Coordinates of C-alpha atoms and ligand atoms in Angstrom, one line a residue:
M1 CA 126.8 141.7 9.5
K2 CA 128.9 144.9 9.5
S3 CA 131.9 145.0 7.2
I4 CA 135.2 143.9 8.8
L5 CA 136.6 147.4 8.3
D6 CA 133.7 148.8 10.4
L7 CA 134.8 146.6 13.2
V8 CA 138.5 147.5 13.3
R9 CA 139.8 150.1 15.7
E10 CA 140.8 153.4 14.1
N11 CA 144.4 153.3 15.3
I12 CA 144.8 149.8 13.7
K13 CA 143.4 151.0 10.3
S14 CA 146.1 153.6 10.0
L15 CA 149.0 151.5 11.6
K16 CA 152.1 151.1 9.5
P17 CA 153.5 147.6 10.4
Y18 CA 157.1 146.9 11.3
S19 CA 159.0 145.7 8.4
S20 CA 162.4 143.9 8.4
A21 CA 164.8 144.2 5.5
R22 CA 164.4 140.5 4.9
D23 CA 160.6 140.9 4.5
E24 CA 161.3 143.3 1.6
Y25 CA 163.6 141.0 -0.3
K26 CA 161.9 137.7 0.3
D27 CA 160.6 137.5 -3.3
V28 CA 164.1 137.7 -4.8
A29 CA 165.6 135.2 -2.2
I30 CA 168.5 133.3 -3.6
N31 CA 170.0 130.4 -1.7
D32 CA 173.5 131.7 -1.4
M33 CA 172.5 135.3 -0.4
I34 CA 174.6 136.9 2.3
F35 CA 172.6 138.3 5.2
L36 CA 174.2 141.3 6.8
D37 CA 171.0 143.2 7.5
A38 CA 169.8 142.1 11.0
N39 CA 172.9 142.2 13.2
E40 CA 172.8 138.5 13.8
N41 CA 175.8 136.5 14.8
P42 CA 177.0 134.9 11.5
F43 CA 178.3 131.6 13.0
E44 CA 175.8 128.8 12.3
N45 CA 174.3 126.9 15.3
G46 CA 170.8 126.2 14.0
V47 CA 169.2 129.2 15.7
N48 CA 171.5 132.1 15.0
R49 CA 169.2 133.6 12.4
Y50 CA 165.8 135.2 13.1
P51 CA 162.9 132.8 12.4
D52 CA 160.6 133.2 9.3
P53 CA 158.1 135.9 10.4
Q54 CA 155.4 134.3 8.2
Q55 CA 156.2 130.7 9.2
I56 CA 155.6 129.6 5.6
T57 CA 156.5 125.9 5.9
V58 CA 154.4 125.4 9.0
K59 CA 151.4 127.1 7.4
K60 CA 151.8 125.0 4.2
A61 CA 151.7 121.9 6.3
L62 CA 148.6 123.1 8.2
A63 CA 146.9 124.3 5.0
N64 CA 147.4 120.8 3.5
I65 CA 146.1 118.9 6.6
K66 CA 143.1 121.2 7.2
N67 CA 142.3 121.8 3.6
V68 CA 142.4 125.6 3.8
N69 CA 144.4 128.3 2.0
E70 CA 147.6 129.4 3.8
K71 CA 146.4 133.0 3.4
N72 CA 143.6 132.1 5.8
I73 CA 146.1 131.2 8.6
L74 CA 147.8 133.2 11.3
L75 CA 150.0 131.6 13.9
G76 CA 150.4 132.8 17.5
N77 CA 152.5 132.0 20.6
G78 CA 149.7 129.8 21.9
S79 CA 146.0 130.5 21.2
D80 CA 146.4 133.1 24.0
E81 CA 148.4 135.3 21.7
V82 CA 145.9 134.9 18.9
L83 CA 143.0 135.8 21.2
D84 CA 144.9 138.9 22.5
L85 CA 145.6 140.0 18.9
L86 CA 141.9 139.8 18.2
F87 CA 141.1 142.1 21.2
R88 CA 143.8 144.6 20.2
A89 CA 142.7 144.8 16.6
F90 CA 138.9 145.0 17.1
C91 CA 138.0 146.1 20.6
E92 CA 138.3 149.8 21.6
P93 CA 139.4 150.0 25.3
N94 CA 136.7 151.5 27.6
K95 CA 134.2 151.5 24.9
D96 CA 133.6 148.1 23.2
N97 CA 132.4 144.9 24.8
I98 CA 132.6 141.1 24.1
I99 CA 130.1 138.4 24.8
T100 CA 131.2 135.2 26.6
L101 CA 129.2 132.1 27.6
P102 CA 130.1 130.9 31.1
P103 CA 131.0 128.4 32.3
T104 CA 133.9 128.6 29.8
Y105 CA 137.6 129.1 29.2
G106 CA 138.9 131.8 31.6
M107 CA 141.2 133.5 29.2
Y108 CA 138.5 135.4 27.3
S109 CA 137.6 137.3 30.5
V110 CA 141.2 137.8 31.6
L111 CA 142.0 139.3 28.1
A112 CA 139.0 141.5 28.3
S113 CA 140.1 142.9 31.6
L114 CA 143.6 143.4 30.3
N115 CA 142.4 145.3 27.3
A116 CA 139.8 147.3 29.3
I117 CA 136.9 145.7 27.5
E118 CA 133.6 144.9 29.1
D119 CA 132.8 141.2 29.3
R120 CA 129.0 140.6 28.9
K121 CA 128.5 137.1 30.4
V122 CA 125.5 135.2 29.2
L123 CA 125.2 131.9 31.0
L124 CA 124.8 128.6 29.1
S125 CA 121.7 126.7 29.8
T126 CA 121.8 124.0 32.5
D127 CA 122.6 121.4 29.8
F128 CA 125.5 123.7 28.7
Q129 CA 124.1 125.0 25.4
P130 CA 124.1 128.7 24.2
Q131 CA 120.9 130.6 25.0
I132 CA 120.3 132.4 21.8
P133 CA 117.6 134.9 22.8
Q134 CA 119.6 136.0 25.9
I135 CA 122.8 136.3 23.9
L136 CA 121.1 138.5 21.3
A137 CA 119.5 140.6 24.0
A138 CA 122.9 141.3 25.5
V139 CA 124.3 142.6 22.2
D140 CA 124.6 146.3 21.3
D141 CA 126.5 148.3 18.7
N142 CA 129.7 148.0 20.6
S143 CA 129.6 144.2 20.8
K144 CA 132.7 143.3 18.8
I145 CA 133.4 139.6 19.5
L146 CA 131.3 136.6 20.6
F147 CA 133.4 133.8 22.0
V148 CA 132.0 130.3 21.4
C149 CA 134.1 127.5 22.9
S150 CA 133.1 124.1 21.3
P151 CA 133.8 121.6 22.6
N152 CA 133.5 123.7 25.7
N153 CA 135.9 123.8 28.6
P154 CA 135.1 122.9 31.4
S155 CA 131.8 121.2 30.5
G156 CA 133.3 119.0 27.7
N157 CA 130.3 119.1 25.4
S158 CA 130.0 120.5 21.9
F159 CA 127.4 123.1 21.2
S160 CA 124.5 122.4 18.8
E161 CA 125.6 123.2 15.2
E162 CA 122.2 124.9 14.7
A163 CA 122.8 127.3 17.6
I164 CA 126.2 128.2 16.3
E165 CA 124.9 128.7 12.8
T166 CA 122.2 131.0 14.2
L167 CA 124.8 133.1 16.0
L168 CA 127.0 133.3 12.9
K169 CA 124.0 134.7 11.0
K170 CA 122.6 137.1 13.7
F171 CA 125.7 138.4 15.5
Q172 CA 127.0 141.6 13.9
G173 CA 130.6 141.3 15.1
L174 CA 133.2 138.5 14.9
V175 CA 132.2 135.0 16.1
V176 CA 135.3 133.3 17.4
I177 CA 134.9 129.6 17.7
D178 CA 137.5 128.2 20.0
E179 CA 138.2 124.7 18.7
A180 CA 141.0 123.7 21.1
Y181 CA 139.5 120.3 21.5
I182 CA 138.1 119.8 18.0
D183 CA 140.4 116.8 17.2
F184 CA 138.7 114.8 20.0
S185 CA 135.2 115.8 18.9
K186 CA 132.6 113.8 17.0
Q187 CA 131.6 117.1 15.3
E188 CA 133.3 118.5 12.3
S189 CA 135.4 121.7 12.5
W190 CA 133.7 124.9 11.3
L191 CA 136.6 125.4 8.9
K192 CA 134.3 124.1 6.2
K193 CA 132.2 127.3 6.6
L194 CA 135.2 129.7 6.5
N195 CA 134.3 131.1 3.1
E196 CA 130.6 131.3 3.9
Y197 CA 130.7 133.6 6.9
P198 CA 133.1 136.6 6.7
N199 CA 132.7 137.2 10.5
L200 CA 133.8 133.6 11.4
V201 CA 137.2 133.2 13.2
I202 CA 138.3 129.8 14.3
T203 CA 141.1 129.1 16.8
Q204 CA 142.9 125.8 17.2
T205 CA 146.1 124.8 19.0
L206 CA 148.8 122.3 19.1
S207 CA 148.6 122.2 22.9
K208 CA 146.0 119.4 23.3
A209 CA 145.5 116.6 20.7
Y210 CA 148.8 117.3 19.0
G211 CA 150.6 117.0 22.4
M212 CA 152.7 120.1 22.1
A213 CA 151.7 122.4 24.9
G214 CA 155.3 123.1 25.6
I215 CA 156.1 124.7 22.2
R216 CA 153.3 127.3 22.4
L217 CA 151.6 127.2 19.0
G218 CA 148.1 128.6 18.4
I219 CA 146.4 128.8 15.1
C220 CA 143.8 131.3 13.8
Y221 CA 141.8 130.7 10.7
A222 CA 139.8 133.5 9.2
S223 CA 139.1 135.5 6.0
E224 CA 142.2 136.9 4.2
E225 CA 141.0 140.4 5.3
I226 CA 141.0 139.5 9.0
I227 CA 144.3 137.6 8.7
R228 CA 145.9 140.6 7.0
I229 CA 144.8 142.9 9.9
L230 CA 146.1 140.5 12.6
N231 CA 149.4 140.1 10.6
N232 CA 149.9 143.8 10.7
I233 CA 149.8 144.0 14.5
K234 CA 151.5 140.8 15.5
P235 CA 155.1 140.9 16.9
P236 CA 157.3 140.2 13.8
Y237 CA 159.0 137.1 15.1
N238 CA 156.3 135.7 17.4
I239 CA 156.9 132.1 16.5
N240 CA 160.5 131.0 17.4
E241 CA 162.6 128.8 15.2
L242 CA 162.5 125.8 17.6
T243 CA 158.7 125.9 17.7
Q244 CA 158.5 126.0 14.0
Q245 CA 160.8 123.0 13.6
K246 CA 159.0 120.9 16.2
A247 CA 155.5 121.8 14.9
L248 CA 156.5 120.8 11.4
E249 CA 157.8 117.4 12.6
R250 CA 154.7 116.8 14.5
L251 CA 152.3 117.9 11.7
Q252 CA 154.1 115.4 9.4
D253 CA 153.4 112.5 11.8
R254 CA 149.7 112.3 11.1
V255 CA 149.5 108.6 11.9
G256 CA 151.2 109.1 15.3
V257 CA 148.9 111.9 16.2
A258 CA 145.8 110.0 15.2
Q259 CA 146.9 107.0 17.2
E260 CA 147.3 109.1 20.3
I261 CA 143.9 110.7 19.9
E262 CA 142.3 107.3 19.5
A263 CA 144.1 106.0 22.6
I264 CA 142.9 109.0 24.6
L265 CA 139.3 108.7 23.5
S266 CA 139.3 105.0 24.4
E267 CA 140.7 105.8 27.8
R268 CA 138.2 108.5 28.3
N269 CA 135.3 106.2 27.5
Q270 CA 136.6 103.6 30.0
L271 CA 137.1 106.2 32.6
A272 CA 133.5 107.4 32.2
I273 CA 132.3 103.9 32.8
A274 CA 134.5 103.2 35.8
L275 CA 133.5 106.5 37.4
K276 CA 129.9 105.2 37.7
D277 CA 131.1 102.9 40.5
I278 CA 132.4 105.6 42.7
S279 CA 129.8 106.3 45.4
F280 CA 130.3 110.0 45.8
V281 CA 130.2 110.7 42.0
E282 CA 126.7 112.0 41.3
K283 CA 126.9 112.9 37.7
I284 CA 129.3 112.2 34.8
Y285 CA 128.9 114.8 32.0
E286 CA 129.0 113.7 28.4
S287 CA 132.4 114.6 27.0
D288 CA 133.5 115.4 23.4
A289 CA 137.0 116.3 24.6
N290 CA 140.0 114.8 26.4
F291 CA 138.6 115.5 29.9
I292 CA 135.6 114.6 31.9
L293 CA 133.5 116.9 34.2
I294 CA 131.9 115.1 37.1
K295 CA 129.6 116.3 39.9
V296 CA 130.4 115.0 43.4
D297 CA 129.1 115.3 46.9
D298 CA 131.7 117.8 48.0
A299 CA 134.2 119.0 45.3
T300 CA 136.7 120.8 47.6
K301 CA 136.9 117.8 50.0
R302 CA 137.4 115.3 47.2
Y303 CA 139.9 117.6 45.5
N304 CA 142.0 117.8 48.7
E305 CA 141.8 114.1 49.2
L306 CA 143.2 113.5 45.7
I307 CA 146.0 116.1 46.3
A308 CA 147.0 114.3 49.5
K309 CA 147.4 111.1 47.3
G310 CA 149.5 113.0 44.8
I311 CA 146.9 113.5 42.0
V312 CA 146.1 117.0 40.8
I313 CA 142.8 117.6 39.1
R314 CA 140.8 120.8 38.6
N315 CA 138.2 121.9 41.0
R316 CA 135.5 123.9 39.1
T317 CA 133.1 124.4 41.9
T318 CA 133.3 128.2 41.9
Q319 CA 132.3 128.4 38.2
P320 CA 128.6 129.2 37.4
L321 CA 126.5 126.0 36.9
C322 CA 129.4 124.0 38.1
E323 CA 128.8 123.7 41.8
N324 CA 130.6 120.6 43.2
T325 CA 132.2 119.7 39.9
L326 CA 135.7 118.4 39.2
R327 CA 137.4 118.3 35.8
L328 CA 139.6 115.3 35.1
T329 CA 142.1 115.2 32.2
V330 CA 142.4 111.8 30.6
G331 CA 145.9 110.6 31.3
T332 CA 147.8 107.5 30.2
K333 CA 146.3 104.1 31.0
E334 CA 148.5 103.8 34.1
E335 CA 147.6 107.2 35.3
N336 CA 143.9 106.6 34.9
E337 CA 144.2 103.3 36.7
K338 CA 145.9 105.0 39.6
L339 CA 143.2 107.7 39.6
M340 CA 140.5 105.1 39.8
K341 CA 142.2 103.2 42.5
V342 CA 142.6 106.3 44.6
L343 CA 139.0 107.4 44.0
S344 CA 137.8 103.9 45.0
L345 CA 139.9 104.0 48.1
I346 CA 138.6 107.4 49.1
S347 CA 135.0 106.4 48.5
K348 CA 135.4 103.5 51.0
S349 CA 137.0 105.5 53.8
Ligands
PLP1 C1 143.8 124.6 26.4 C2 142.9 125.6 25.7 C3 143.4 126.5 24.8 C4 144.9 126.4 24.4 O1 145.6 127.5 24.6 P1 147.1 127.6 24.1 O2 147.4 129.0 24.5 O3 147.1 127.3 22.6 O4 147.8 126.5 24.8 C5 142.6 127.3 24.1 N1 141.2 127.3 24.4 C6 140.7 126.5 25.3 C7 139.3 126.5 25.5 C8 141.5 125.6 26.0 O5 141.0 124.8 26.9

């Protein structure tokens, strides 16, 4: 592959990052220091001070759980901010391109448009796996990022490890593996290969398995060099104090998180079995995540029928390879039972 520096935009190479006074003195920090540098209100209320711009305690907890070095971690206001930082650091507007593999997560394409970057779409195969020759044929010298979502949204399956490894070896730019659903997956995270591939970037999030979509915390794992570049361009206080506190609490409750994941997977498997009895369900796709994609007779009709009964799911029928598909998130036991009752009712009317 190319060196990381060859991939970075010129304006980013020469950028001088914003520095707060507290950044400069953090190495000599003494507990009873008086902070009169940032024009904060001095009266304590828990959030009167600016948050730690490097989120050291949260990163330490993550580093420990994921068995990586904290220097390989960058945190964002959701994965969406992490993905946007990658575009802004590596993709030159009106010149560079990215490769995406539809049907997949919609944000890659939205961020490409927002950053004036061409999105070269290479469809997955009909069994939702990356088509290596077609991907490599779409690549040129300006292809900076390849987005690989595994387990994939909305299909729910994981990509073959062999295919991903081939892409890591053959693609000259950054390979971003979006592991938003990795904690539900039978496959291992690619974190174990972080030191092996300098072009590997992994994103994860607290929004799904960790049950914290409301606090907005996305995680980027990459080489120290890539993390340093992203750190230079991120807004200094991008993770607020309340988010850092909540994230830390949740990360420390490893048993609680594991129990919820187990419960969701067990519910998912029961849901997949129950769906077989619904007459208009034509196909139930294998899921490695906390949702199930199904093919039905008429997705829009079934979607509207569910809405009328107060159940909101996702109609994916307009996505490539997803004609007449619906995506169902696994809910609580009670919610899933209600869903199945309504589906059963609809199928008999
Ligand atoms: C839900 C989801 C995310 C999470 O995004 P956040 O901004 O962290 O909430 C990322 N990628 C995929 C594929 C998702 O489905």
